[in-house]
CSV table of C-alpha atoms in Angstrom, one decimal:
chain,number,residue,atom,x,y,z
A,1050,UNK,CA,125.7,67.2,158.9
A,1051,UNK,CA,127.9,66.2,162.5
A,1052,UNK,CA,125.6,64.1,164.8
A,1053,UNK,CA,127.7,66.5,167.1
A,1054,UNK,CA,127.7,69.9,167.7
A,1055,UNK,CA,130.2,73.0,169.7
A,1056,UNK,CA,128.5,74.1,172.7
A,1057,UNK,CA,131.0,77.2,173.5
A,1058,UNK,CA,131.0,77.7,177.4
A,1059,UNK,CA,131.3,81.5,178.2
A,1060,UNK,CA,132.5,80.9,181.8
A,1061,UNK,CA,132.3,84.5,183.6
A,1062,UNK,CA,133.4,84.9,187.2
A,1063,UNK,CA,131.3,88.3,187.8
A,1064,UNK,CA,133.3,88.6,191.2
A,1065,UNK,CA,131.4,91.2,192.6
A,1066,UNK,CA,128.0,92.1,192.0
A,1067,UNK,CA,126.8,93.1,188.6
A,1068,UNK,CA,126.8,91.3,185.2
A,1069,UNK,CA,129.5,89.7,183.1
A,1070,UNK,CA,130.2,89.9,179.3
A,1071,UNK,CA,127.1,88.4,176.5
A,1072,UNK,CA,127.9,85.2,175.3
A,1073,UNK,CA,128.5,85.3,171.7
A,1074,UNK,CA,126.4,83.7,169.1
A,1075,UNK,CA,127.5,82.4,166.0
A,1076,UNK,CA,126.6,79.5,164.1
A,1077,UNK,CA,126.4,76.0,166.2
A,1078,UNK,CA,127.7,77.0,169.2
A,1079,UNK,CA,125.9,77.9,172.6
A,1080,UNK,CA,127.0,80.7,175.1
A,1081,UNK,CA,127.3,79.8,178.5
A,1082,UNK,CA,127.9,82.0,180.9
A,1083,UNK,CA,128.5,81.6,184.4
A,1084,UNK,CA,128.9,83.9,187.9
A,1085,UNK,CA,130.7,82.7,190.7
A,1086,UNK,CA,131.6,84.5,194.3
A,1087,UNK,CA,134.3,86.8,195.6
A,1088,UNK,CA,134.5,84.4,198.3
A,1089,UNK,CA,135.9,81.4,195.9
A,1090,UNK,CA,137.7,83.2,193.7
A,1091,UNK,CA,141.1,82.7,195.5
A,1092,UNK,CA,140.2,78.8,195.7
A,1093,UNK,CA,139.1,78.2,192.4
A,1094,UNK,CA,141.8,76.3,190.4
A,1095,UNK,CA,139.1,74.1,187.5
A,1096,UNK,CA,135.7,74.3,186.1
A,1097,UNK,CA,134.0,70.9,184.9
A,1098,UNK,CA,131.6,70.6,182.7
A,1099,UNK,CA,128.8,67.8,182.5
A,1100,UNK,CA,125.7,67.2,180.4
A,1101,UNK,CA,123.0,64.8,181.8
A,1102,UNK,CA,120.0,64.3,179.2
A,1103,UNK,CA,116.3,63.5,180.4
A,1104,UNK,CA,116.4,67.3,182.0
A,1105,UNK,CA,113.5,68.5,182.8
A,1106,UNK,CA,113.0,65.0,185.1
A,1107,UNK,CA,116.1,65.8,187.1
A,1108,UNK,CA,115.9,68.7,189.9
A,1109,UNK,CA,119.1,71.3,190.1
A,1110,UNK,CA,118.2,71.8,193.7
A,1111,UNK,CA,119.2,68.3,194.4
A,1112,UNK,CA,122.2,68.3,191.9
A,1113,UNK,CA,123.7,71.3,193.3
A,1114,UNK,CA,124.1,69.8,197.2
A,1115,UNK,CA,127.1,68.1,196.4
A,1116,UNK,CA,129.5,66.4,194.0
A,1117,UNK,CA,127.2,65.4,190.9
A,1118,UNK,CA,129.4,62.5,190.6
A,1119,UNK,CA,128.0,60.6,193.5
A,1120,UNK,CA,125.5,61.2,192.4
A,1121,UNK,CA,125.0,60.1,188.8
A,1122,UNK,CA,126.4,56.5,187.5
A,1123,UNK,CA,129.3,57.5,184.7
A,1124,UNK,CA,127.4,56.6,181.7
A,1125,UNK,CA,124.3,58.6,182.4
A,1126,UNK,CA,126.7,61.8,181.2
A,1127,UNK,CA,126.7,62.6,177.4
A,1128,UNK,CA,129.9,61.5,176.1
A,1129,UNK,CA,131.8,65.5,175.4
A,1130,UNK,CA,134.6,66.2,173.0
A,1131,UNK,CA,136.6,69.5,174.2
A,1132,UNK,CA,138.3,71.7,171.7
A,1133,UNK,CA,141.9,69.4,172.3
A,1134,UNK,CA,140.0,66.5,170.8
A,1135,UNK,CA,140.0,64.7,174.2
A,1136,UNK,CA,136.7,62.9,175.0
A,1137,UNK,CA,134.9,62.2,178.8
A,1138,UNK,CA,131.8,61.9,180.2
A,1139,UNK,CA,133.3,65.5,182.4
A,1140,UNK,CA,135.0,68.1,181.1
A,1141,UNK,CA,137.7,70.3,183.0
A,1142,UNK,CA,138.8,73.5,182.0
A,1143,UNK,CA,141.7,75.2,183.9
A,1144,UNK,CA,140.1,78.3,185.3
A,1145,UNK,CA,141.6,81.2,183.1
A,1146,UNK,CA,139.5,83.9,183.4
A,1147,UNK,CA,139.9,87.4,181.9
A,1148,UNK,CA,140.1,90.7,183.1
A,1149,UNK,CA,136.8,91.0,182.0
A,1150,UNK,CA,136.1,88.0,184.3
A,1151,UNK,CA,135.3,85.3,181.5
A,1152,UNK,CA,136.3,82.5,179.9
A,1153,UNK,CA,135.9,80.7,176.8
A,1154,UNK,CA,136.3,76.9,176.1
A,1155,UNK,CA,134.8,75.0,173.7
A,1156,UNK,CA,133.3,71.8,173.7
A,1157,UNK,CA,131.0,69.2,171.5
A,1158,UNK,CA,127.5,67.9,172.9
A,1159,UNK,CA,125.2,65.6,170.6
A,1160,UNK,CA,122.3,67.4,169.0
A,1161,UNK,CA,119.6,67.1,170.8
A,1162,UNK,CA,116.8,68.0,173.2
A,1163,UNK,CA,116.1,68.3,177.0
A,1164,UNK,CA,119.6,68.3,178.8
A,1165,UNK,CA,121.1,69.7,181.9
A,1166,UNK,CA,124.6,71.3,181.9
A,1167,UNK,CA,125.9,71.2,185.5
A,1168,UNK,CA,129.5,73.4,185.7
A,1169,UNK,CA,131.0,72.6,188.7
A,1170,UNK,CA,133.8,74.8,190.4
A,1171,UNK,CA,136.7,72.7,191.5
A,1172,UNK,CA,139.4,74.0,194.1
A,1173,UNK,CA,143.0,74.4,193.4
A,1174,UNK,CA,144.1,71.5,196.2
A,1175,UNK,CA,145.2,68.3,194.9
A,1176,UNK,CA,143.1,66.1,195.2
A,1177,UNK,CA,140.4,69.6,194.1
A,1178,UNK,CA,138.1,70.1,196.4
A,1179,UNK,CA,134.2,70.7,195.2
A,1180,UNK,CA,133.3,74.4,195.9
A,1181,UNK,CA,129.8,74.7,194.5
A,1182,UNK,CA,127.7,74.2,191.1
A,1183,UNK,CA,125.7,75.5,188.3
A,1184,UNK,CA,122.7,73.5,187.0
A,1185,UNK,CA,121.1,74.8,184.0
A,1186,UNK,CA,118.5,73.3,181.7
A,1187,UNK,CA,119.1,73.3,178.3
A,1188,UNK,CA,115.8,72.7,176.0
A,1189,UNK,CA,117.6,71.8,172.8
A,1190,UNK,CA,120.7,71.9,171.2
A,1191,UNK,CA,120.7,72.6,166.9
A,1192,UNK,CA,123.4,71.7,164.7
A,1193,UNK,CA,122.4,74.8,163.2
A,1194,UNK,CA,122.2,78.0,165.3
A,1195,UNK,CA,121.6,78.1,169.2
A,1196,UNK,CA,121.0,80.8,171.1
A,1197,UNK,CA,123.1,82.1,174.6
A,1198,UNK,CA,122.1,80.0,177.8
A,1199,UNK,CA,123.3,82.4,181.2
A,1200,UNK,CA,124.0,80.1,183.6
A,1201,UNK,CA,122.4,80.4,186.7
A,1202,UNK,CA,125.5,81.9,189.5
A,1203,UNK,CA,127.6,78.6,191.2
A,1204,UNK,CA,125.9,77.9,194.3
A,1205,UNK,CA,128.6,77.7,196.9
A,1206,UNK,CA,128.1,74.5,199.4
A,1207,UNK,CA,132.1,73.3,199.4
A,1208,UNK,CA,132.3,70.0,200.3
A,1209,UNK,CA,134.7,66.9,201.2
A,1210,UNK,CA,133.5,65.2,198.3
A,1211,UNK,CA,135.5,64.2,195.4
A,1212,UNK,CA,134.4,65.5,192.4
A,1213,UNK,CA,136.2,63.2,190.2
A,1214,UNK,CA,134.3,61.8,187.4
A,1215,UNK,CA,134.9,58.3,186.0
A,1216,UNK,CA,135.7,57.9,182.1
């Protein structure tokens, strides 16, 4: 069996109140669902996608404040293989969502145990701009079967920092 496994990242924009789509379940992969607000929607041009291990000893409060890559050196991210075969340490996903307000990417985390998956939403400016984050823990991840994670909504705190995140 992989030492790797798909964590599938649901990423719903419920732009107004209410609830998005479930996250599908099948085999390996992990549903991830994610809300963002009305107020970025026009903004929001990327999502990126980061996986910190030692969880439950980090605090999402804290992450969430600003750009996580100020805040974390580069190798304490999981190394993350997206569905193009492209490996880095963070993840971005053009945002594409549905009419249904999701999106679906795909991407490979090790198996393993007590992680945190921070999404961060990225503007459409070039350099993008931080607009806000989603810190979620994650107990475990199988190579088997893993149930849907809802992410909790994007807190919005827009920032001037730059949410690049070295290789």
């Amino acid at each position: 069996m992989s030492p790797r496994t798909s964590l599938l990242v649901l990423l719903g924009a419920t732009l107004a109140a209410g609830c998005g789509a479930e996250p599908s379940t099948s085999g390996p992969r992990l549903g991830l669902e994610v809300t963002i607000n009305r107020a970025i929607a026009d903004e929001l041009g990327a999502f990126q996608v980061v996986v910190l291990p030692e969880g439950k000893s980090r605090r999402c409060g804290d992450i969430q404040r600003s750009c996580l890559a100020q805040q974390v050196k580069p190798d304490e991210a999981l190394l993350l293989e997206g569905a193009d075969g492209k490996k880095a340490r963070a993840l971005r996903f053009n945002a594409g969502l549905n009419s249904n307000g999701a999106q679906e990417v795909a991407v490979d985390i090790p198996v393993g145990r007590d992680y945190v998956v921070v999404i961060e939403a990225l503007s459409r400016a070039n350099p993008p701009r931080f607009l806000g984050s989603s810190c979620n823990y994650l107990e475990s991840v199988s190579g088997t079967r893993n149930e849907p994670l809802i992410a909790a909504p994007i807190t919005l705190v827009g920032g001037e920092c730059d949410p690049t995140f070295a290789p």
